[in-house]
PDB file of C-alpha atoms in Angstrom:
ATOM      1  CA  UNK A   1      28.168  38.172  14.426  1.00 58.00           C
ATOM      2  CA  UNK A   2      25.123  39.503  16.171  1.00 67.00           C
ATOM      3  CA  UNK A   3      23.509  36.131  16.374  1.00 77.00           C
ATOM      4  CA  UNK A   4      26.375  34.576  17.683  1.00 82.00           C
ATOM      5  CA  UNK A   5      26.801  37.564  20.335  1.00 81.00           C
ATOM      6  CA  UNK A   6      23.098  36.801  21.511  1.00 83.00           C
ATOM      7  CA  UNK A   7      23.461  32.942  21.877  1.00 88.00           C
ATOM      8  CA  UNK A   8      26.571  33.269  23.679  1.00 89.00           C
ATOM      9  CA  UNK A   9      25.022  35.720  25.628  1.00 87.00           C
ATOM     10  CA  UNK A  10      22.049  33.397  26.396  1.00 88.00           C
ATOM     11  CA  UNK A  11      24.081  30.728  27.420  1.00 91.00           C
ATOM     12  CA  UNK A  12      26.024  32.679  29.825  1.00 91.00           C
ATOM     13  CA  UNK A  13      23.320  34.815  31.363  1.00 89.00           C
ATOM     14  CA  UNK A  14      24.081  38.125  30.844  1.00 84.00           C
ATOM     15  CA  UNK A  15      25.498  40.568  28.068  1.00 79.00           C
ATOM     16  CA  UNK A  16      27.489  43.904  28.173  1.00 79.00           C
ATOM     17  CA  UNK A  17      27.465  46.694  25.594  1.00 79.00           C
ATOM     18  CA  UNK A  18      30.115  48.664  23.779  1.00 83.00           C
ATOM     19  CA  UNK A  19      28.938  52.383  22.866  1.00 88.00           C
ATOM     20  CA  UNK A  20      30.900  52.582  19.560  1.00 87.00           C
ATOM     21  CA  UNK A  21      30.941  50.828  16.382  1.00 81.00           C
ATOM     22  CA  UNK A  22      33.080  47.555  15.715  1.00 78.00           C
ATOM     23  CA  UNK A  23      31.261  46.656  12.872  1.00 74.00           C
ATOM     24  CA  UNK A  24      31.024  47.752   9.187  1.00 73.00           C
ATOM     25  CA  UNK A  25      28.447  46.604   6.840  1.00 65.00           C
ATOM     26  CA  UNK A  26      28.422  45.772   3.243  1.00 65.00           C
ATOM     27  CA  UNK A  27      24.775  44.732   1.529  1.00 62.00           C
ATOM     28  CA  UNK A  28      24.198  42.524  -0.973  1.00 58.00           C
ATOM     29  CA  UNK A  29      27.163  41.271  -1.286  1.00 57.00           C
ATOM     30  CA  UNK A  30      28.536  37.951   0.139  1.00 58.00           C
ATOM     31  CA  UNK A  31      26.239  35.433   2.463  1.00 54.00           C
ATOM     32  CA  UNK A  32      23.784  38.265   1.445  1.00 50.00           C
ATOM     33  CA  UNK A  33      22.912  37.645  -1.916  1.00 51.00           C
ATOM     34  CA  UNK A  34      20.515  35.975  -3.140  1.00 57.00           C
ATOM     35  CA  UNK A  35      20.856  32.664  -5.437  1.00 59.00           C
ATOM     36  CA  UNK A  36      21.345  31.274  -8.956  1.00 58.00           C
ATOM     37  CA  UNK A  37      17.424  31.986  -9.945  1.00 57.00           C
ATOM     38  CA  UNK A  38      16.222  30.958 -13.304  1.00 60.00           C
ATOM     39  CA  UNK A  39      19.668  29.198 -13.894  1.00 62.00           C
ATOM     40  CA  UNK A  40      20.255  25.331 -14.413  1.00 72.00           C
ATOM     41  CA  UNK A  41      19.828  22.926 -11.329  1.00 70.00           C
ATOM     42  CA  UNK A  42      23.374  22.694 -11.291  1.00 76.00           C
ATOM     43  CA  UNK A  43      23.950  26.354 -10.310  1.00 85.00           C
ATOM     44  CA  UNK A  44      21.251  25.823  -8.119  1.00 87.00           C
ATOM     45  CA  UNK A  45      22.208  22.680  -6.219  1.00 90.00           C
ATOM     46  CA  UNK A  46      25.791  24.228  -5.739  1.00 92.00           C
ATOM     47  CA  UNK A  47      24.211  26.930  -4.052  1.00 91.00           C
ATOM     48  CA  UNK A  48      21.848  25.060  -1.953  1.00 93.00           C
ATOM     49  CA  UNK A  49      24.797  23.197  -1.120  1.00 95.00           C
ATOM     50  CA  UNK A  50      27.090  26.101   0.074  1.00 94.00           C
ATOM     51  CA  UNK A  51      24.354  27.549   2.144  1.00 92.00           C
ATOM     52  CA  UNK A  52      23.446  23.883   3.729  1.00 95.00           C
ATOM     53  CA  UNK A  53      27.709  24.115   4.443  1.00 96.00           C
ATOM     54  CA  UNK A  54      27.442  27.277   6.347  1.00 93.00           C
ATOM     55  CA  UNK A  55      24.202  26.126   8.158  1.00 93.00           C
ATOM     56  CA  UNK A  56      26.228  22.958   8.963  1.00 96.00           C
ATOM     57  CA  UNK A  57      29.162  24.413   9.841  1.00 94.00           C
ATOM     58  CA  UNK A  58      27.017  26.902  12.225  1.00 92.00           C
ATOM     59  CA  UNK A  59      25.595  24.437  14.393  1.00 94.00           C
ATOM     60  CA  UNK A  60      28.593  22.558  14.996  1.00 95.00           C
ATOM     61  CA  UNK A  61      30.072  26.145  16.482  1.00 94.00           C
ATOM     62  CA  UNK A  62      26.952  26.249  18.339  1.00 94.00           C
ATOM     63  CA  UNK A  63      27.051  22.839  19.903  1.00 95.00           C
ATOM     64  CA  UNK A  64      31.316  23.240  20.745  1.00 95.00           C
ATOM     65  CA  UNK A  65      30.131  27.035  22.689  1.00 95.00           C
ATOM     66  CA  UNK A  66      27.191  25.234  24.320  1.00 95.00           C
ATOM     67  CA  UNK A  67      29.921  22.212  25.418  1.00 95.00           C
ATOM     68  CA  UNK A  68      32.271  25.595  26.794  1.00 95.00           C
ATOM     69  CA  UNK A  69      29.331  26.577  28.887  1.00 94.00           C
ATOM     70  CA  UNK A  70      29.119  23.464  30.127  1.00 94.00           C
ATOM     71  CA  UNK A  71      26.106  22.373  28.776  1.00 94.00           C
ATOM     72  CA  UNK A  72      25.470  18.382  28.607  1.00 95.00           C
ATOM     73  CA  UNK A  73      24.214  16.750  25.676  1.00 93.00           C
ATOM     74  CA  UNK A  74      21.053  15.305  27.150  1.00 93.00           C
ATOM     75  CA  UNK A  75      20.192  19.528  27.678  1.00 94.00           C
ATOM     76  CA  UNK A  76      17.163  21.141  25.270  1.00 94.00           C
ATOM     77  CA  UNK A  77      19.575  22.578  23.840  1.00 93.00           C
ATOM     78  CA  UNK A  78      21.662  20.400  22.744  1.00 96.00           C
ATOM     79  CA  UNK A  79      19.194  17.994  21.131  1.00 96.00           C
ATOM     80  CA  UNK A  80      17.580  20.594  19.513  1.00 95.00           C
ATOM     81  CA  UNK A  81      21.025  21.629  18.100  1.00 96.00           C
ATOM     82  CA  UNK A  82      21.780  18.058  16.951  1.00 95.00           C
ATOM     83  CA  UNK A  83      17.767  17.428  15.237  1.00 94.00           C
ATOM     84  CA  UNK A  84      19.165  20.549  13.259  1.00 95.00           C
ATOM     85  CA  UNK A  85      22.626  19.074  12.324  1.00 95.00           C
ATOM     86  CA  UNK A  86      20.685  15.823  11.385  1.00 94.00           C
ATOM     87  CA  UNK A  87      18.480  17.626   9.277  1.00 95.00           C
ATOM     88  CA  UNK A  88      21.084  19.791   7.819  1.00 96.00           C
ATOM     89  CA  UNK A  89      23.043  16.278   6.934  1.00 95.00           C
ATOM     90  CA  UNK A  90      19.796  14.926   5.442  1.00 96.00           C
ATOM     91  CA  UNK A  91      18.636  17.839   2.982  1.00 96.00           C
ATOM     92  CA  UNK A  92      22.658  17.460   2.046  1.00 96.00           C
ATOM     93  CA  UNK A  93      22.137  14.348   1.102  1.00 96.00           C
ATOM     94  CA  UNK A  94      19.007  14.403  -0.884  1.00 95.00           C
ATOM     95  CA  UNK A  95      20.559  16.995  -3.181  1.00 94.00           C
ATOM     96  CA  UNK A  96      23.258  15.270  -3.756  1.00 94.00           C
ATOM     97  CA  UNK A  97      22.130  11.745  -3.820  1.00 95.00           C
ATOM     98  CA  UNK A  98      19.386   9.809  -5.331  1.00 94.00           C
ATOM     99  CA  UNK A  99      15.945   9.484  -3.766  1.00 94.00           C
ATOM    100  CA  UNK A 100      16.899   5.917  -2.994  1.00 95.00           C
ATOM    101  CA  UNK A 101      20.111   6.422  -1.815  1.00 96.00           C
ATOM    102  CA  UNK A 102      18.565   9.011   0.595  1.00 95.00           C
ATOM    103  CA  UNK A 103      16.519   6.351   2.024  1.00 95.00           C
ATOM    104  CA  UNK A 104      18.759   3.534   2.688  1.00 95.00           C
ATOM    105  CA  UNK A 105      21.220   5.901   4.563  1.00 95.00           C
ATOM    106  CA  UNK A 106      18.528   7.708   6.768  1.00 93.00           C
ATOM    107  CA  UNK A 107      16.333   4.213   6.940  1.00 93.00           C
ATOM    108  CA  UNK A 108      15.623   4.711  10.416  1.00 93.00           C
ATOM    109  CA  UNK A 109      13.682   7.932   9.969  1.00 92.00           C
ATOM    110  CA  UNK A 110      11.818   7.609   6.486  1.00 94.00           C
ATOM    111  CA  UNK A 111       8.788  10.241   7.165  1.00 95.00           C
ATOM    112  CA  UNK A 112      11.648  12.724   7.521  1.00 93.00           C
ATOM    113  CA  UNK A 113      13.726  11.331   4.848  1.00 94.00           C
ATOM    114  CA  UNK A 114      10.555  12.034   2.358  1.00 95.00           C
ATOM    115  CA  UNK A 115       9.640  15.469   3.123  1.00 94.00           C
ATOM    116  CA  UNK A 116      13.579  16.584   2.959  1.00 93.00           C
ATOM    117  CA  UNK A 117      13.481  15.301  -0.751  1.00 95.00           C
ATOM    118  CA  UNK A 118      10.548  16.699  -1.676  1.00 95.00           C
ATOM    119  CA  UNK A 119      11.051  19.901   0.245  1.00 94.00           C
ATOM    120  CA  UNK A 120      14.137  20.215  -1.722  1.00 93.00           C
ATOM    121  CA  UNK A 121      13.053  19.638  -5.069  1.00 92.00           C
ATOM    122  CA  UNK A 122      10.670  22.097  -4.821  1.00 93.00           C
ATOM    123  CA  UNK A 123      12.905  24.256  -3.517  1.00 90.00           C
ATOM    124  CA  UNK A 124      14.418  23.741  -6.958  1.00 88.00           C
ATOM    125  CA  UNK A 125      12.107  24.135  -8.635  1.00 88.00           C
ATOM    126  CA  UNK A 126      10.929  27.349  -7.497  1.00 87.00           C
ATOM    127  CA  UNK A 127      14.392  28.957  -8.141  1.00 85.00           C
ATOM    128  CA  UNK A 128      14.326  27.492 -11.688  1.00 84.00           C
ATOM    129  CA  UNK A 129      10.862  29.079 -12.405  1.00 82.00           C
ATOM    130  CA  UNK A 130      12.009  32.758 -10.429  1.00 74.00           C
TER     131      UNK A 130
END
């Protein structure tokens, strides 16, 4: 919630504080946690997955508030916000697709396509050593 409250509060200018608390916070639990390490690439890539969903699913919200302020989509903003969403899409797609696959759907931007696989198999690999 708090870095939602500060990019809303970018976008429209200004922000306004409430002096008590309208939060409670549990750690280690939830979106907190930390992954499947050491377990099989399965575990892992479901993981990966779920967090790439929320990621996803984060800068969509951001580009609809961004739309509400009234932001166009030739803004900074807004193409930054959709590089992100491609990206997102991309490392989505090399977990769950082959390396060849990967490239014939994002054809048009190969360099990127390459360091999304590789950054995510050694993402993988990583957690399977930890």
């Amino acid at each position: 919630e708090d870095l939602i409250l500060g990019y809303r509060a970018a976008l429209a200018g200004r922000i306004a504080r409430i002096d008590r608390p309208l939060v409670d916070y549990r750690i280690g639990v939830g979106i907190s946690a930390r992954g499947p390490a050491g377990r099989a690439a399965a575990d892992w890539s479901a993981f990966r997955l779920a967090t790439l969903t929320r990621h996803k699913a984060t800068f969509l919200q951001r580009l609809a508030d961004a739309r509400a302020f009234g932001l166009t989509d030739g803004s900074e903003v807004m193409r930054t916000l959709d590089r992100h969403l491609a990206a997102t899409a991309l490392r989505m797609d090399a977990i769950t697709l082959t390396a060849g696959d990967v490239l014939r759907r994002h054809w048009r931007h190969p360099l990127m396509a390459l360091r999304c696989l590789r950054s995510e198999r050694r993402r993988a690999r990583q957690a399977a050593r930890s």
